[in-house]
Amino acid sequence: GNSVTQMEGPVTLSEEAFLTINCTYTATGYPSLFWYVQYPGEGLQLLLKATKADDKGSNKGFEATYRKETTSFHLEKGSVQVSDSAVYFCALVGAEAGGFKTIFGAGTRLFVKA
Amino acid sequence: ETGVTQTPRHLVMGMTNKKSLKCEQHLGHNAMYWYKQSAKKPLELMFVYNFKEQTENNSVPSRFSPECPNSSHLFLHLHTLQPEDSALYLCASSQEFTGTSTDTQYFGPGTRLTVL
């Protein structure tokens, strides 16, 4: 079946540091890929998405490029802020028996220090 | 603003109590979901309703009983829970379950449940 693997956290960075959170996937066909973010005390919300190979999703300074050749969708940000502290979930929507289903990764917690 | 609301935000209950969690979505979606989020564990999909019909039940114990009276409302009825059921329970909605490969889920803020 389809699956998502993302790097374990927590990741701790200083403000203005460069961020990379790795995500790789296994899927049949051509899934869509997503990053969701969960701020403290809140539910998950969509951060960005990409629906086909070589697409780049971007939002709030975050970017991720759909790489079919490496089955990856790594999240990057050039300069993190304290307000980026949250849990980040990689997800895919892919074809399975019965239709398209969403699979979430385990989440990566990010702490940003001032 | 997510368009998905959940009440209560916090709930403490004893193992013999009966309580219900409520979720409401204002997005015109046809699919609604219950997830369990425990510390240091992946997000667990519990139930899915699509056009008010239950389409997924991922081996959830019978002490959790979902109800979907219409496509805007979803309930999770709780009875005789165990301490290990303490977690954040998240509700989500999407346009349609298994509808398209670009379907985005919209989450509520969750109910933090503590079972004593």
PDB file of C-alpha atoms in Angstrom:
ATOM      1  CA  GLY A   1       0.000   0.000   0.000  1.00  0.00           C
ATOM      2  CA  ASN A   2       0.917   3.659  -0.132  1.00  0.00           C
ATOM      3  CA  SER A   3       3.081   5.102   2.624  1.00  0.00           C
ATOM      4  CA  VAL A   4       4.841   8.279   3.752  1.00  0.00           C
ATOM      5  CA  THR A   5       8.072   8.471   5.722  1.00  0.00           C
ATOM      6  CA  GLN A   6       9.335  11.697   7.217  1.00  0.00           C
ATOM      7  CA  MET A   7      12.325  12.507   9.358  1.00  0.00           C
ATOM      8  CA  GLU A   8      11.955  12.080  13.070  1.00  0.00           C
ATOM      9  CA  GLY A   9      12.037  15.110  15.267  1.00  0.00           C
ATOM     10  CA  PRO A  10      12.286  17.153  17.133  1.00  0.00           C
ATOM     11  CA  VAL A  11      14.238  19.566  14.976  1.00  0.00           C
ATOM     12  CA  THR A  12      15.630  22.527  16.912  1.00  0.00           C
ATOM     13  CA  LEU A  13      16.906  25.584  15.056  1.00  0.00           C
ATOM     14  CA  SER A  14      17.857  29.136  15.837  1.00  0.00           C
ATOM     15  CA  GLU A  15      15.884  31.965  14.295  1.00  0.00           C
ATOM     16  CA  GLU A  16      16.898  32.739  10.679  1.00  0.00           C
ATOM     17  CA  ALA A  17      18.400  29.267  10.171  1.00  0.00           C
ATOM     18  CA  PHE A  18      17.676  27.194   7.059  1.00  0.00           C
ATOM     19  CA  LEU A  19      15.106  24.436   7.462  1.00  0.00           C
ATOM     20  CA  THR A  20      14.799  21.107   5.687  1.00  0.00           C
ATOM     21  CA  ILE A  21      12.354  18.409   6.719  1.00  0.00           C
ATOM     22  CA  ASN A  22      12.704  15.279   4.622  1.00  0.00           C
ATOM     23  CA  CYS A  23       9.742  13.347   3.287  1.00  0.00           C
ATOM     24  CA  THR A  24       9.744  10.325   1.011  1.00  0.00           C
ATOM     25  CA  TYR A  25       6.830   8.306  -0.215  1.00  0.00           C
ATOM     26  CA  THR A  26       5.811   5.000  -1.735  1.00  0.00           C
ATOM     27  CA  ALA A  27       2.793   4.981  -3.987  1.00  0.00           C
ATOM     28  CA  THR A  28       1.327   3.420  -7.080  1.00  0.00           C
ATOM     29  CA  GLY A  29       0.446   5.753  -9.873  1.00  0.00           C
ATOM     30  CA  TYR A  30       0.739   9.509  -9.495  1.00  0.00           C
ATOM     31  CA  PRO A  31      -0.212  10.748  -6.038  1.00  0.00           C
ATOM     32  CA  SER A  32      -0.668  14.343  -4.956  1.00  0.00           C
ATOM     33  CA  LEU A  33       1.637  15.465  -2.158  1.00  0.00           C
ATOM     34  CA  PHE A  34       0.906  17.792   0.730  1.00  0.00           C
ATOM     35  CA  TRP A  35       2.465  19.440   3.746  1.00  0.00           C
ATOM     36  CA  TYR A  36       0.191  20.202   6.671  1.00  0.00           C
ATOM     37  CA  VAL A  37       1.191  22.201   9.758  1.00  0.00           C
ATOM     38  CA  GLN A  38      -0.189  21.965  13.279  1.00  0.00           C
ATOM     39  CA  TYR A  39       0.455  24.934  15.555  1.00  0.00           C
ATOM     40  CA  PRO A  40       0.202  24.430  19.329  1.00  0.00           C
ATOM     41  CA  GLY A  41      -3.371  23.935  20.471  1.00  0.00           C
ATOM     42  CA  GLU A  42      -4.766  23.775  16.953  1.00  0.00           C
ATOM     43  CA  GLY A  43      -5.746  21.243  14.308  1.00  0.00           C
ATOM     44  CA  LEU A  44      -3.809  20.569  11.126  1.00  0.00           C
ATOM     45  CA  GLN A  45      -3.985  23.053   8.285  1.00  0.00           C
ATOM     46  CA  LEU A  46      -2.780  22.813   4.732  1.00  0.00           C
ATOM     47  CA  LEU A  47       0.570  24.522   4.207  1.00  0.00           C
ATOM     48  CA  LEU A  48       1.228  23.684   0.552  1.00  0.00           C
ATOM     49  CA  LYS A  49       0.668  21.011  -2.046  1.00  0.00           C
ATOM     50  CA  ALA A  50       1.870  19.753  -5.422  1.00  0.00           C
ATOM     51  CA  THR A  51      -0.178  17.606  -7.749  1.00  0.00           C
ATOM     52  CA  LYS A  52       2.311  16.408 -10.365  1.00  0.00           C
ATOM     53  CA  ALA A  53       5.977  15.713 -10.859  1.00  0.00           C
ATOM     54  CA  ASP A  54       8.313  18.744 -10.803  1.00  0.00           C
ATOM     55  CA  ASP A  55       5.577  20.996  -9.392  1.00  0.00           C
ATOM     56  CA  LYS A  56       6.693  23.272  -6.580  1.00  0.00           C
ATOM     57  CA  GLY A  57       4.276  24.128  -3.809  1.00  0.00           C
ATOM     58  CA  SER A  58       4.951  27.270  -1.807  1.00  0.00           C
ATOM     59  CA  ASN A  59       3.341  29.262   0.989  1.00  0.00           C
ATOM     60  CA  LYS A  60       4.529  31.567   3.824  1.00  0.00           C
ATOM     61  CA  GLY A  61       8.149  31.210   2.681  1.00  0.00           C
ATOM     62  CA  PHE A  62       8.007  27.401   2.712  1.00  0.00           C
ATOM     63  CA  GLU A  63       8.637  25.403  -0.457  1.00  0.00           C
ATOM     64  CA  ALA A  64       8.570  21.765  -1.522  1.00  0.00           C
ATOM     65  CA  THR A  65       9.206  20.236  -4.947  1.00  0.00           C
ATOM     66  CA  TYR A  66       7.567  17.019  -6.114  1.00  0.00           C
ATOM     67  CA  ARG A  67      10.486  14.776  -7.176  1.00  0.00           C
ATOM     68  CA  LYS A  68       9.231  11.623  -8.828  1.00  0.00           C
ATOM     69  CA  GLU A  69      12.695  10.263  -9.538  1.00  0.00           C
ATOM     70  CA  THR A  70      13.594  10.260  -5.834  1.00  0.00           C
ATOM     71  CA  THR A  71       9.997   9.874  -4.579  1.00  0.00           C
ATOM     72  CA  SER A  72      10.530  12.841  -2.302  1.00  0.00           C
ATOM     73  CA  PHE A  73       8.775  16.034  -1.232  1.00  0.00           C
ATOM     74  CA  HIS A  74      11.171  17.749   1.162  1.00  0.00           C
ATOM     75  CA  LEU A  75      10.001  20.884   2.966  1.00  0.00           C
ATOM     76  CA  GLU A  76      12.379  23.879   3.004  1.00  0.00           C
ATOM     77  CA  LYS A  77      12.439  27.394   4.327  1.00  0.00           C
ATOM     78  CA  GLY A  78      15.330  29.783   3.964  1.00  0.00           C
ATOM     79  CA  SER A  79      14.956  31.641   7.269  1.00  0.00           C
ATOM     80  CA  VAL A  80      12.761  30.279  10.040  1.00  0.00           C
ATOM     81  CA  GLN A  81      11.038  32.356  12.684  1.00  0.00           C
ATOM     82  CA  VAL A  82       9.969  31.536  16.227  1.00  0.00           C
ATOM     83  CA  SER A  83       6.383  31.551  14.971  1.00  0.00           C
ATOM     84  CA  ASP A  84       7.199  28.581  12.703  1.00  0.00           C
ATOM     85  CA  SER A  85       7.466  26.325  15.748  1.00  0.00           C
ATOM     86  CA  ALA A  86       4.891  23.613  15.087  1.00  0.00           C
ATOM     87  CA  VAL A  87       4.474  20.019  13.964  1.00  0.00           C
ATOM     88  CA  TYR A  88       4.757  19.416  10.220  1.00  0.00           C
ATOM     89  CA  PHE A  89       3.034  16.505   8.501  1.00  0.00           C
ATOM     90  CA  CYS A  90       3.819  15.206   5.041  1.00  0.00           C
ATOM     91  CA  ALA A  91       0.886  13.521   3.326  1.00  0.00           C
ATOM     92  CA  LEU A  92      -0.116  11.993   0.030  1.00  0.00           C
ATOM     93  CA  VAL A  93      -3.403  11.376  -1.671  1.00  0.00           C
ATOM     94  CA  GLY A  94      -3.046   8.322  -3.863  1.00  0.00           C
ATOM     95  CA  ALA A  95      -5.024   5.609  -5.547  1.00  0.00           C
ATOM     96  CA  GLU A  96      -5.921   2.573  -3.481  1.00  0.00           C
ATOM     97  CA  ALA A  97      -8.622  -0.051  -3.755  1.00  0.00           C
ATOM     98  CA  GLY A  98     -11.857   1.882  -3.515  1.00  0.00           C
ATOM     99  CA  GLY A  99     -10.500   5.200  -4.711  1.00  0.00           C
ATOM    100  CA  PHE A 100      -8.139   7.948  -3.537  1.00  0.00           C
ATOM    101  CA  LYS A 101      -7.093   8.045   0.113  1.00  0.00           C
ATOM    102  CA  THR A 102      -4.981  10.350   2.261  1.00  0.00           C
ATOM    103  CA  ILE A 103      -1.962   8.918   4.070  1.00  0.00           C
ATOM    104  CA  PHE A 104      -0.185  11.058   6.694  1.00  0.00           C
ATOM    105  CA  GLY A 105       3.389  10.806   7.869  1.00  0.00           C
ATOM    106  CA  ALA A 106       4.174  10.625  11.577  1.00  0.00           C
ATOM    107  CA  GLY A 107       4.881  14.343  11.881  1.00  0.00           C
ATOM    108  CA  THR A 108       8.079  16.279  12.643  1.00  0.00           C
ATOM    109  CA  ARG A 109       8.138  18.731  15.513  1.00  0.00           C
ATOM    110  CA  LEU A 110      10.095  21.950  14.891  1.00  0.00           C
ATOM    111  CA  PHE A 111      11.327  24.209  17.681  1.00  0.00           C
ATOM    112  CA  VAL A 112      12.749  27.592  16.699  1.00  0.00           C
ATOM    113  CA  LYS A 113      14.739  29.488  19.351  1.00  0.00           C
ATOM    114  CA  ALA A 114      15.016  33.259  19.437  1.00  0.00           C
TER     115      ALA A 114
ATOM    116  CA  GLU B   1     -10.384  30.302  10.071  1.00  0.00           C
ATOM    117  CA  THR B   2     -10.794  26.645   9.221  1.00  0.00           C
ATOM    118  CA  GLY B   3     -14.562  26.379   8.792  1.00  0.00           C
ATOM    119  CA  VAL B   4     -14.563  23.276  10.990  1.00  0.00           C
ATOM    120  CA  THR B   5     -15.546  23.676  14.624  1.00  0.00           C
ATOM    121  CA  GLN B   6     -15.340  21.185  17.456  1.00  0.00           C
ATOM    122  CA  THR B   7     -16.871  21.181  20.916  1.00  0.00           C
ATOM    123  CA  PRO B   8     -15.898  20.869  23.645  1.00  0.00           C
ATOM    124  CA  ARG B   9     -12.253  21.871  23.299  1.00  0.00           C
ATOM    125  CA  HIS B  10     -11.342  20.068  26.510  1.00  0.00           C
ATOM    126  CA  LEU B  11     -13.057  17.162  28.243  1.00  0.00           C
ATOM    127  CA  VAL B  12     -12.211  15.247  31.378  1.00  0.00           C
ATOM    128  CA  MET B  13     -14.235  12.133  32.066  1.00  0.00           C
ATOM    129  CA  GLY B  14     -14.224   9.102  34.286  1.00  0.00           C
ATOM    130  CA  MET B  15     -14.177   5.599  32.899  1.00  0.00           C
ATOM    131  CA  THR B  16     -17.870   5.081  33.640  1.00  0.00           C
ATOM    132  CA  ASN B  17     -19.083   8.324  32.074  1.00  0.00           C
ATOM    133  CA  LYS B  18     -20.851   8.788  28.759  1.00  0.00           C
ATOM    134  CA  LYS B  19     -20.008  11.870  26.747  1.00  0.00           C
ATOM    135  CA  SER B  20     -20.146  13.060  23.145  1.00  0.00           C
ATOM    136  CA  LEU B  21     -17.835  15.079  20.950  1.00  0.00           C
ATOM    137  CA  LYS B  22     -19.347  17.321  18.307  1.00  0.00           C
ATOM    138  CA  CYS B  23     -17.980  18.504  14.991  1.00  0.00           C
ATOM    139  CA  GLU B  24     -19.565  20.923  12.541  1.00  0.00           C
ATOM    140  CA  GLN B  25     -18.298  22.019   9.140  1.00  0.00           C
ATOM    141  CA  HIS B  26     -19.432  25.098   7.246  1.00  0.00           C
ATOM    142  CA  LEU B  27     -17.641  24.321   3.986  1.00  0.00           C
ATOM    143  CA  GLY B  28     -20.299  22.410   2.093  1.00  0.00           C
ATOM    144  CA  HIS B  29     -18.196  19.252   2.136  1.00  0.00           C
ATOM    145  CA  ASN B  30     -19.550  15.741   1.790  1.00  0.00           C
ATOM    146  CA  ALA B  31     -16.934  13.756   3.693  1.00  0.00           C
ATOM    147  CA  MET B  32     -16.136  13.955   7.411  1.00  0.00           C
ATOM    148  CA  TYR B  33     -13.461  12.185   9.422  1.00  0.00           C
ATOM    149  CA  TRP B  34     -12.492  11.397  13.010  1.00  0.00           C
ATOM    150  CA  TYR B  35      -8.792  11.071  13.847  1.00  0.00           C
ATOM    151  CA  LYS B  36      -7.042  10.231  17.087  1.00  0.00           C
ATOM    152  CA  GLN B  37      -3.762  11.985  17.814  1.00  0.00           C
ATOM    153  CA  SER B  38      -1.733  10.555  20.687  1.00  0.00           C
ATOM    154  CA  ALA B  39       1.638  11.750  21.899  1.00  0.00           C
ATOM    155  CA  LYS B  40       4.523  10.264  19.907  1.00  0.00           C
ATOM    156  CA  LYS B  41       2.223   8.242  17.622  1.00  0.00           C
ATOM    157  CA  PRO B  42       1.147   8.865  14.034  1.00  0.00           C
ATOM    158  CA  LEU B  43      -2.242  10.312  13.299  1.00  0.00           C
ATOM    159  CA  GLU B  44      -4.791   7.475  13.425  1.00  0.00           C
ATOM    160  CA  LEU B  45      -7.813   7.549  11.151  1.00  0.00           C
ATOM    161  CA  MET B  46     -10.816   6.229  13.094  1.00  0.00           C
ATOM    162  CA  PHE B  47     -13.929   6.756  10.994  1.00  0.00           C
ATOM    163  CA  VAL B  48     -14.950   8.231   7.661  1.00  0.00           C
ATOM    164  CA  TYR B  49     -18.390   9.308   6.562  1.00  0.00           C
ATOM    165  CA  ASN B  50     -19.075  10.094   2.927  1.00  0.00           C
ATOM    166  CA  PHE B  51     -22.481  11.551   2.056  1.00  0.00           C
ATOM    167  CA  LYS B  52     -23.617  10.552   5.586  1.00  0.00           C
ATOM    168  CA  GLU B  53     -22.681   6.905   5.068  1.00  0.00           C
ATOM    169  CA  GLN B  54     -19.897   5.330   7.099  1.00  0.00           C
ATOM    170  CA  THR B  55     -17.265   4.115   4.672  1.00  0.00           C
ATOM    171  CA  GLU B  56     -14.295   3.444   6.960  1.00  0.00           C
ATOM    172  CA  ASN B  57     -13.992   1.985  10.436  1.00  0.00           C
ATOM    173  CA  ASN B  58     -10.374   1.230  11.172  1.00  0.00           C
ATOM    174  CA  SER B  59     -10.836  -1.449  13.834  1.00  0.00           C
ATOM    175  CA  VAL B  60     -11.946   1.069  16.409  1.00  0.00           C
ATOM    176  CA  PRO B  61     -13.210  -0.353  19.733  1.00  0.00           C
ATOM    177  CA  SER B  62     -16.968  -0.283  20.195  1.00  0.00           C
ATOM    178  CA  ARG B  63     -16.662   2.122  23.129  1.00  0.00           C
ATOM    179  CA  PHE B  64     -16.339   4.765  20.386  1.00  0.00           C
ATOM    180  CA  SER B  65     -19.565   5.202  18.430  1.00  0.00           C
ATOM    181  CA  PRO B  66     -19.800   7.711  15.566  1.00  0.00           C
ATOM    182  CA  GLU B  67     -22.936   9.370  14.299  1.00  0.00           C
ATOM    183  CA  CYS B  68     -23.430  11.523  11.211  1.00  0.00           C
ATOM    184  CA  PRO B  69     -26.994  12.893  11.066  1.00  0.00           C
ATOM    185  CA  ASN B  70     -26.222  15.104   8.057  1.00  0.00           C
ATOM    186  CA  SER B  71     -23.189  16.036   6.003  1.00  0.00           C
ATOM    187  CA  SER B  72     -22.473  19.095   8.188  1.00  0.00           C
ATOM    188  CA  HIS B  73     -22.435  17.398  11.586  1.00  0.00           C
ATOM    189  CA  LEU B  74     -20.445  14.551  13.037  1.00  0.00           C
ATOM    190  CA  PHE B  75     -20.536  13.173  16.560  1.00  0.00           C
ATOM    191  CA  LEU B  76     -18.347  10.767  18.472  1.00  0.00           C
ATOM    192  CA  HIS B  77     -20.144   9.121  21.381  1.00  0.00           C
ATOM    193  CA  LEU B  78     -17.903   7.872  24.161  1.00  0.00           C
ATOM    194  CA  HIS B  79     -18.671   5.338  26.892  1.00  0.00           C
ATOM    195  CA  THR B  80     -16.652   3.242  29.328  1.00  0.00           C
ATOM    196  CA  LEU B  81     -13.376   4.624  28.023  1.00  0.00           C
ATOM    197  CA  GLN B  82      -9.941   3.623  29.241  1.00  0.00           C
ATOM    198  CA  PRO B  83      -7.086   5.909  30.340  1.00  0.00           C
ATOM    199  CA  GLU B  84      -5.184   4.998  27.158  1.00  0.00           C
ATOM    200  CA  ASP B  85      -7.975   6.651  25.178  1.00  0.00           C
ATOM    201  CA  SER B  86      -6.743  10.020  26.412  1.00  0.00           C
ATOM    202  CA  ALA B  87      -5.690  11.933  23.304  1.00  0.00           C
ATOM    203  CA  LEU B  88      -6.521  14.801  20.985  1.00  0.00           C
ATOM    204  CA  TYR B  89      -9.500  13.897  18.798  1.00  0.00           C
ATOM    205  CA  LEU B  90      -9.514  15.737  15.507  1.00  0.00           C
ATOM    206  CA  CYS B  91     -12.386  16.132  13.116  1.00  0.00           C
ATOM    207  CA  ALA B  92     -11.780  16.909   9.449  1.00  0.00           C
ATOM    208  CA  SER B  93     -13.809  17.366   6.304  1.00  0.00           C
ATOM    209  CA  SER B  94     -13.148  17.252   2.581  1.00  0.00           C
ATOM    210  CA  GLN B  95     -15.122  17.651  -0.586  1.00  0.00           C
ATOM    211  CA  GLU B  96     -15.604  13.931  -1.020  1.00  0.00           C
ATOM    212  CA  PHE B  97     -13.927  10.804   0.290  1.00  0.00           C
ATOM    213  CA  THR B  98     -11.896   9.128  -2.462  1.00  0.00           C
ATOM    214  CA  GLY B  99     -13.171  11.818  -4.778  1.00  0.00           C
ATOM    215  CA  THR B 100     -10.015  13.174  -6.372  1.00  0.00           C
ATOM    216  CA  SER B 101      -6.274  12.962  -5.983  1.00  0.00           C
ATOM    217  CA  THR B 102      -6.073  16.634  -5.016  1.00  0.00           C
ATOM    218  CA  ASP B 103      -8.591  16.490  -2.186  1.00  0.00           C
ATOM    219  CA  THR B 104      -7.526  18.645   0.757  1.00  0.00           C
ATOM    220  CA  GLN B 105      -8.710  17.942   4.284  1.00  0.00           C
ATOM    221  CA  TYR B 106      -9.749  20.767   6.574  1.00  0.00           C
ATOM    222  CA  PHE B 107      -9.299  20.154  10.270  1.00  0.00           C
ATOM    223  CA  GLY B 108     -10.988  21.431  13.375  1.00  0.00           C
ATOM    224  CA  PRO B 109      -8.960  22.464  16.444  1.00  0.00           C
ATOM    225  CA  GLY B 110      -9.588  19.181  18.219  1.00  0.00           C
ATOM    226  CA  THR B 111     -10.984  18.056  21.554  1.00  0.00           C
ATOM    227  CA  ARG B 112      -8.375  17.288  24.195  1.00  0.00           C
ATOM    228  CA  LEU B 113      -9.793  14.265  26.057  1.00  0.00           C
ATOM    229  CA  THR B 114      -8.514  13.066  29.397  1.00  0.00           C
ATOM    230  CA  VAL B 115      -9.864   9.823  30.831  1.00  0.00           C
ATOM    231  CA  LEU B 116      -9.286   9.386  34.540  1.00  0.00           C
TER     232      LEU B 116
END
